[in-house]
């Protein structure tokens, strides 16, 4: 992320942008190319690409967006090639990952990580790297995983499917958390204020507090569904893909 310029493409440093592609795409290709011949020697192998998010929403700047989208597509392409041979490839995304870097960013440790919610309330729904690891291990042991080939799976979805929990016994599902948080915030907007709030993402963001972090993910599709005047939760559920 330190290489990313969160501005328009024409202002992005080209060297940094190409470095993002090298680190975020080429490394995956190299690893897959070297590892795949070894996997194909086994029966019904599983190849997992770690990515960031299940949705196709724009991620704010071109190189960053392209790098994240490429790993999802790589899993799909690899599965297209190896599925006929009895193997499976998927992409897996963690939720709000409580990595060492994020702990440092929030100025907390794993022992007092809850204090990070003072900086960002959504940190309360974060998860350790072990949670996504447990989900992948469960997927590897699932004899019916071929049906999931080529898909992008979240750690929260894997947790629900296989009953995995994080190290503290919780079962985080950041996607569902985001849906619940945004839907509740929108539902709290007075009916008389909703037409104006549903005009633009900026207007809606100004009405939903900290849930504004999720408005851009739903994008224009979310606003379109909300303007129809139907069930708010259904509108959020159908458009918010994190």
mmCIF file of C-alpha atoms in Angstrom:
data_model
loop_
_atom_site.group_PDB
_atom_site.id
_atom_site.type_symbol
_atom_site.label_atom_id
_atom_site.label_comp_id
_atom_site.label_asym_id
_atom_site.label_seq_id
_atom_site.Cartn_x
_atom_site.Cartn_y
_atom_site.Cartn_z
ATOM 1 C CA UNK A 1 0.000 0.000 0.000
ATOM 2 C CA UNK A 2 2.944 2.352 0.536
ATOM 3 C CA UNK A 3 3.532 2.352 -3.226
ATOM 4 C CA UNK A 4 -0.032 3.396 -3.964
ATOM 5 C CA UNK A 5 -1.023 6.930 -4.890
ATOM 6 C CA UNK A 6 -4.696 7.276 -3.971
ATOM 7 C CA UNK A 7 -5.321 9.734 -6.757
ATOM 8 C CA UNK A 8 -6.160 9.578 -10.474
ATOM 9 C CA UNK A 9 -4.235 7.253 -12.761
ATOM 10 C CA UNK A 10 -2.577 10.079 -14.664
ATOM 11 C CA UNK A 11 -0.935 11.276 -11.445
ATOM 12 C CA UNK A 12 0.305 7.869 -10.283
ATOM 13 C CA UNK A 13 4.042 7.274 -10.359
ATOM 14 C CA UNK A 14 4.511 4.738 -13.148
ATOM 15 C CA UNK A 15 7.487 3.011 -11.525
ATOM 16 C CA UNK A 16 5.549 2.517 -8.309
ATOM 17 C CA UNK A 17 2.532 1.308 -10.247
ATOM 18 C CA UNK A 18 4.524 -1.297 -12.147
ATOM 19 C CA UNK A 19 6.150 -2.355 -8.879
ATOM 20 C CA UNK A 20 2.654 -2.929 -7.446
ATOM 21 C CA UNK A 21 1.907 -5.197 -10.398
ATOM 22 C CA UNK A 22 5.169 -7.041 -9.880
ATOM 23 C CA UNK A 23 4.554 -7.601 -6.178
ATOM 24 C CA UNK A 24 0.812 -8.205 -6.435
ATOM 25 C CA UNK A 25 0.547 -10.187 -9.668
ATOM 26 C CA UNK A 26 3.911 -11.476 -10.905
ATOM 27 C CA UNK A 27 4.700 -13.070 -7.548
ATOM 28 C CA UNK A 28 1.444 -15.037 -7.692
ATOM 29 C CA UNK A 29 2.132 -16.150 -11.252
ATOM 30 C CA UNK A 30 5.675 -17.241 -10.444
ATOM 31 C CA UNK A 31 4.598 -19.153 -7.351
ATOM 32 C CA UNK A 32 1.738 -20.874 -9.174
ATOM 33 C CA UNK A 33 3.933 -21.811 -12.128
ATOM 34 C CA UNK A 34 6.575 -23.397 -9.903
ATOM 35 C CA UNK A 35 4.134 -25.083 -7.547
ATOM 36 C CA UNK A 36 1.576 -26.421 -10.008
ATOM 37 C CA UNK A 37 3.680 -29.267 -11.470
ATOM 38 C CA UNK A 38 4.204 -30.517 -7.912
ATOM 39 C CA UNK A 39 0.496 -30.338 -7.100
ATOM 40 C CA UNK A 40 -0.467 -32.156 -10.271
ATOM 41 C CA UNK A 41 1.563 -35.152 -9.152
ATOM 42 C CA UNK A 42 -0.956 -35.668 -6.356
ATOM 43 C CA UNK A 43 -4.612 -36.547 -6.597
ATOM 44 C CA UNK A 44 -7.294 -33.897 -6.173
ATOM 45 C CA UNK A 45 -4.925 -31.116 -5.130
ATOM 46 C CA UNK A 46 -6.063 -27.682 -3.953
ATOM 47 C CA UNK A 47 -4.435 -24.418 -5.048
ATOM 48 C CA UNK A 48 -5.414 -21.289 -3.113
ATOM 49 C CA UNK A 49 -4.781 -17.700 -4.176
ATOM 50 C CA UNK A 50 -5.026 -15.219 -1.304
ATOM 51 C CA UNK A 51 -6.784 -12.050 -2.438
ATOM 52 C CA UNK A 52 -8.574 -9.027 -1.013
ATOM 53 C CA UNK A 53 -12.345 -8.956 -1.235
ATOM 54 C CA UNK A 54 -14.977 -10.845 -3.181
ATOM 55 C CA UNK A 55 -16.574 -7.891 -4.991
ATOM 56 C CA UNK A 56 -15.753 -6.196 -8.275
ATOM 57 C CA UNK A 57 -16.153 -2.647 -6.977
ATOM 58 C CA UNK A 58 -13.414 -0.175 -7.890
ATOM 59 C CA UNK A 59 -10.765 -0.014 -5.179
ATOM 60 C CA UNK A 60 -9.887 3.646 -5.445
ATOM 61 C CA UNK A 61 -6.879 3.693 -7.743
ATOM 62 C CA UNK A 62 -6.030 1.805 -10.914
ATOM 63 C CA UNK A 63 -2.864 -0.160 -10.155
ATOM 64 C CA UNK A 64 -4.138 -1.281 -6.757
ATOM 65 C CA UNK A 65 -7.502 -2.284 -8.227
ATOM 66 C CA UNK A 66 -5.884 -4.197 -11.091
ATOM 67 C CA UNK A 67 -3.549 -6.090 -8.768
ATOM 68 C CA UNK A 68 -6.402 -7.214 -6.510
ATOM 69 C CA UNK A 69 -8.645 -8.187 -9.428
ATOM 70 C CA UNK A 70 -5.844 -10.168 -11.079
ATOM 71 C CA UNK A 71 -5.482 -12.657 -8.234
ATOM 72 C CA UNK A 72 -9.205 -13.399 -8.324
ATOM 73 C CA UNK A 73 -9.054 -13.959 -12.064
ATOM 74 C CA UNK A 74 -5.913 -16.068 -11.696
ATOM 75 C CA UNK A 75 -7.776 -18.521 -9.468
ATOM 76 C CA UNK A 76 -10.579 -18.745 -12.039
ATOM 77 C CA UNK A 77 -8.144 -19.302 -14.924
ATOM 78 C CA UNK A 78 -6.095 -21.878 -13.054
ATOM 79 C CA UNK A 79 -9.219 -23.790 -12.090
ATOM 80 C CA UNK A 80 -10.338 -23.790 -15.717
ATOM 81 C CA UNK A 81 -7.106 -25.566 -16.594
ATOM 82 C CA UNK A 82 -6.749 -28.014 -13.716
ATOM 83 C CA UNK A 83 -10.366 -28.914 -12.920
ATOM 84 C CA UNK A 84 -10.579 -31.373 -15.847
ATOM 85 C CA UNK A 85 -7.589 -33.146 -14.295
ATOM 86 C CA UNK A 86 -9.379 -33.522 -10.964
ATOM 87 C CA UNK A 87 -7.826 -30.579 -9.126
ATOM 88 C CA UNK A 88 -9.267 -27.344 -7.723
ATOM 89 C CA UNK A 89 -8.183 -23.701 -7.554
ATOM 90 C CA UNK A 90 -9.952 -20.997 -5.566
ATOM 91 C CA UNK A 91 -9.250 -17.499 -4.301
ATOM 92 C CA UNK A 92 -9.733 -16.796 -0.604
ATOM 93 C CA UNK A 93 -10.002 -13.420 1.059
ATOM 94 C CA UNK A 94 -9.752 -12.643 4.755
ATOM 95 C CA UNK A 95 -12.062 -10.085 6.280
ATOM 96 C CA UNK A 96 -10.638 -7.167 8.256
ATOM 97 C CA UNK A 97 -7.306 -8.876 8.851
ATOM 98 C CA UNK A 98 -5.644 -8.197 12.189
ATOM 99 C CA UNK A 99 -2.129 -8.711 10.875
ATOM 100 C CA UNK A 100 1.057 -7.520 12.532
ATOM 101 C CA UNK A 101 1.047 -4.496 10.234
ATOM 102 C CA UNK A 102 -2.516 -3.576 11.222
ATOM 103 C CA UNK A 103 -1.759 -4.016 14.917
ATOM 104 C CA UNK A 104 1.171 -1.635 14.506
ATOM 105 C CA UNK A 105 -0.975 0.827 12.563
ATOM 106 C CA UNK A 106 -3.572 0.885 15.332
ATOM 107 C CA UNK A 107 -0.929 1.016 18.051
ATOM 108 C CA UNK A 108 -2.175 -2.133 19.784
ATOM 109 C CA UNK A 109 -1.089 -5.722 20.364
ATOM 110 C CA UNK A 110 -2.991 -8.967 20.068
ATOM 111 C CA UNK A 111 -3.590 -8.780 23.820
ATOM 112 C CA UNK A 112 -5.353 -5.393 23.742
ATOM 113 C CA UNK A 113 -6.514 -5.285 20.123
ATOM 114 C CA UNK A 114 -10.034 -4.246 21.133
ATOM 115 C CA UNK A 115 -8.618 -0.797 21.906
ATOM 116 C CA UNK A 116 -8.144 -0.337 18.166
ATOM 117 C CA UNK A 117 -11.893 0.207 17.872
ATOM 118 C CA UNK A 118 -11.341 3.647 19.402
ATOM 119 C CA UNK A 119 -9.623 4.599 16.130
ATOM 120 C CA UNK A 120 -11.920 2.636 13.825
ATOM 121 C CA UNK A 121 -15.140 1.091 15.194
ATOM 122 C CA UNK A 122 -15.061 -1.566 12.475
ATOM 123 C CA UNK A 123 -11.870 -2.991 13.979
ATOM 124 C CA UNK A 124 -14.128 -4.802 16.435
ATOM 125 C CA UNK A 125 -15.043 -7.149 13.575
ATOM 126 C CA UNK A 126 -11.432 -7.927 12.649
ATOM 127 C CA UNK A 127 -9.873 -11.378 12.625
ATOM 128 C CA UNK A 128 -6.469 -12.982 13.079
ATOM 129 C CA UNK A 129 -4.575 -14.620 10.196
ATOM 130 C CA UNK A 130 -5.260 -17.961 11.874
ATOM 131 C CA UNK A 131 -8.959 -17.678 11.100
ATOM 132 C CA UNK A 132 -8.503 -17.639 7.341
ATOM 133 C CA UNK A 133 -5.863 -20.361 7.725
ATOM 134 C CA UNK A 134 -8.301 -22.591 9.568
ATOM 135 C CA UNK A 135 -10.883 -22.031 6.856
ATOM 136 C CA UNK A 136 -8.428 -23.021 4.135
ATOM 137 C CA UNK A 137 -7.369 -26.123 6.080
ATOM 138 C CA UNK A 138 -11.016 -27.146 6.374
ATOM 139 C CA UNK A 139 -11.522 -26.551 2.667
ATOM 140 C CA UNK A 140 -8.513 -28.731 1.877
ATOM 141 C CA UNK A 141 -10.094 -31.548 3.868
ATOM 142 C CA UNK A 142 -13.462 -31.190 2.105
ATOM 143 C CA UNK A 143 -13.898 -33.912 -0.507
ATOM 144 C CA UNK A 144 -16.690 -31.891 -2.148
ATOM 145 C CA UNK A 145 -14.582 -28.781 -2.762
ATOM 146 C CA UNK A 146 -14.557 -29.215 -6.548
ATOM 147 C CA UNK A 147 -17.949 -27.502 -6.735
ATOM 148 C CA UNK A 148 -16.286 -24.360 -5.394
ATOM 149 C CA UNK A 149 -13.560 -24.272 -8.037
ATOM 150 C CA UNK A 150 -12.804 -20.882 -9.553
ATOM 151 C CA UNK A 151 -14.789 -18.982 -6.951
ATOM 152 C CA UNK A 152 -13.713 -16.263 -4.554
ATOM 153 C CA UNK A 153 -14.450 -17.356 -0.990
ATOM 154 C CA UNK A 154 -14.272 -15.260 2.158
ATOM 155 C CA UNK A 155 -12.943 -16.380 5.508
ATOM 156 C CA UNK A 156 -16.338 -15.575 7.002
ATOM 157 C CA UNK A 157 -18.080 -17.828 4.476
ATOM 158 C CA UNK A 158 -15.611 -20.635 5.152
ATOM 159 C CA UNK A 159 -16.152 -20.180 8.879
ATOM 160 C CA UNK A 160 -19.898 -20.570 8.457
ATOM 161 C CA UNK A 161 -19.582 -23.559 6.129
ATOM 162 C CA UNK A 162 -17.097 -25.514 8.216
ATOM 163 C CA UNK A 163 -17.767 -24.186 11.724
ATOM 164 C CA UNK A 164 -14.303 -22.661 12.078
ATOM 165 C CA UNK A 165 -13.608 -20.157 14.841
ATOM 166 C CA UNK A 166 -10.857 -17.657 15.478
ATOM 167 C CA UNK A 167 -8.367 -18.087 18.321
ATOM 168 C CA UNK A 168 -10.731 -16.331 20.749
ATOM 169 C CA UNK A 169 -13.688 -18.558 19.864
ATOM 170 C CA UNK A 170 -15.436 -15.921 17.740
ATOM 171 C CA UNK A 171 -16.562 -16.573 14.181
ATOM 172 C CA UNK A 172 -15.964 -13.260 12.393
ATOM 173 C CA UNK A 173 -17.794 -12.519 9.160
ATOM 174 C CA UNK A 174 -16.784 -9.062 8.038
ATOM 175 C CA UNK A 175 -19.019 -9.105 4.967
ATOM 176 C CA UNK A 176 -22.103 -9.783 7.076
ATOM 177 C CA UNK A 177 -20.944 -7.228 9.628
ATOM 178 C CA UNK A 178 -20.703 -4.593 6.904
ATOM 179 C CA UNK A 179 -24.157 -5.450 5.581
ATOM 180 C CA UNK A 180 -25.711 -5.309 9.049
ATOM 181 C CA UNK A 181 -23.942 -2.057 9.928
ATOM 182 C CA UNK A 182 -24.836 -0.212 6.735
ATOM 183 C CA UNK A 183 -28.407 -1.529 6.604
ATOM 184 C CA UNK A 184 -29.063 -0.417 10.186
ATOM 185 C CA UNK A 185 -27.599 3.025 9.527
ATOM 186 C CA UNK A 186 -29.691 3.534 6.395
ATOM 187 C CA UNK A 187 -32.846 2.285 8.107
ATOM 188 C CA UNK A 188 -32.327 4.970 10.767
ATOM 189 C CA UNK A 189 -32.531 7.795 8.198
ATOM 190 C CA UNK A 190 -35.939 9.515 8.500
ATOM 191 C CA UNK A 191 -38.227 8.763 5.571
ATOM 192 C CA UNK A 192 -38.484 12.442 4.679
ATOM 193 C CA UNK A 193 -34.694 12.661 4.259
ATOM 194 C CA UNK A 194 -34.200 9.514 2.226
ATOM 195 C CA UNK A 195 -34.875 10.859 -1.298
ATOM 196 C CA UNK A 196 -32.086 13.433 -0.944
ATOM 197 C CA UNK A 197 -29.794 10.953 0.831
ATOM 198 C CA UNK A 198 -30.188 8.418 -1.961
ATOM 199 C CA UNK A 199 -29.195 10.877 -4.704
ATOM 200 C CA UNK A 200 -25.435 10.456 -4.444
ATOM 201 C CA UNK A 201 -22.885 8.365 -2.561
ATOM 202 C CA UNK A 202 -21.632 11.538 -0.890
ATOM 203 C CA UNK A 203 -25.111 12.423 0.339
ATOM 204 C CA UNK A 204 -25.700 8.937 1.710
ATOM 205 C CA UNK A 205 -22.270 8.846 3.345
ATOM 206 C CA UNK A 206 -23.116 12.020 5.188
ATOM 207 C CA UNK A 207 -26.137 10.351 6.778
ATOM 208 C CA UNK A 208 -24.754 7.016 7.964
ATOM 209 C CA UNK A 209 -21.814 7.896 10.210
ATOM 210 C CA UNK A 210 -18.986 5.371 10.327
ATOM 211 C CA UNK A 211 -20.957 3.070 8.003
ATOM 212 C CA UNK A 212 -19.974 5.493 5.237
ATOM 213 C CA UNK A 213 -16.899 3.289 4.785
ATOM 214 C CA UNK A 214 -19.136 0.740 3.060
ATOM 215 C CA UNK A 215 -21.195 3.040 0.822
ATOM 216 C CA UNK A 216 -18.620 3.133 -1.964
ATOM 217 C CA UNK A 217 -18.541 -0.660 -2.121
ATOM 218 C CA UNK A 218 -22.230 -0.784 -3.005
ATOM 219 C CA UNK A 219 -21.750 2.117 -5.392
ATOM 220 C CA UNK A 220 -24.333 3.157 -7.950
ATOM 221 C CA UNK A 221 -26.117 -0.203 -7.729
ATOM 222 C CA UNK A 222 -26.802 0.343 -4.038
ATOM 223 C CA UNK A 223 -28.249 3.809 -4.653
ATOM 224 C CA UNK A 224 -30.387 2.494 -7.491
ATOM 225 C CA UNK A 225 -31.847 -0.240 -5.302
ATOM 226 C CA UNK A 226 -32.499 2.174 -2.439
ATOM 227 C CA UNK A 227 -34.354 4.588 -4.732
ATOM 228 C CA UNK A 228 -36.827 1.827 -5.567
ATOM 229 C CA UNK A 229 -38.150 2.190 -2.035
ATOM 230 C CA UNK A 230 -38.118 -1.476 -1.136
ATOM 231 C CA UNK A 231 -36.593 -3.252 1.836
ATOM 232 C CA UNK A 232 -33.370 -1.524 2.888
ATOM 233 C CA UNK A 233 -31.644 -4.677 4.102
ATOM 234 C CA UNK A 234 -32.445 -6.490 0.869
ATOM 235 C CA UNK A 235 -30.987 -3.609 -1.126
ATOM 236 C CA UNK A 236 -27.769 -3.648 0.896
ATOM 237 C CA UNK A 237 -27.534 -7.438 0.894
ATOM 238 C CA UNK A 238 -27.805 -7.629 -2.882
ATOM 239 C CA UNK A 239 -25.221 -4.966 -3.683
ATOM 240 C CA UNK A 240 -22.614 -4.960 -0.916
ATOM 241 C CA UNK A 241 -19.886 -7.474 -1.809
ATOM 242 C CA UNK A 242 -16.817 -7.179 0.410
#
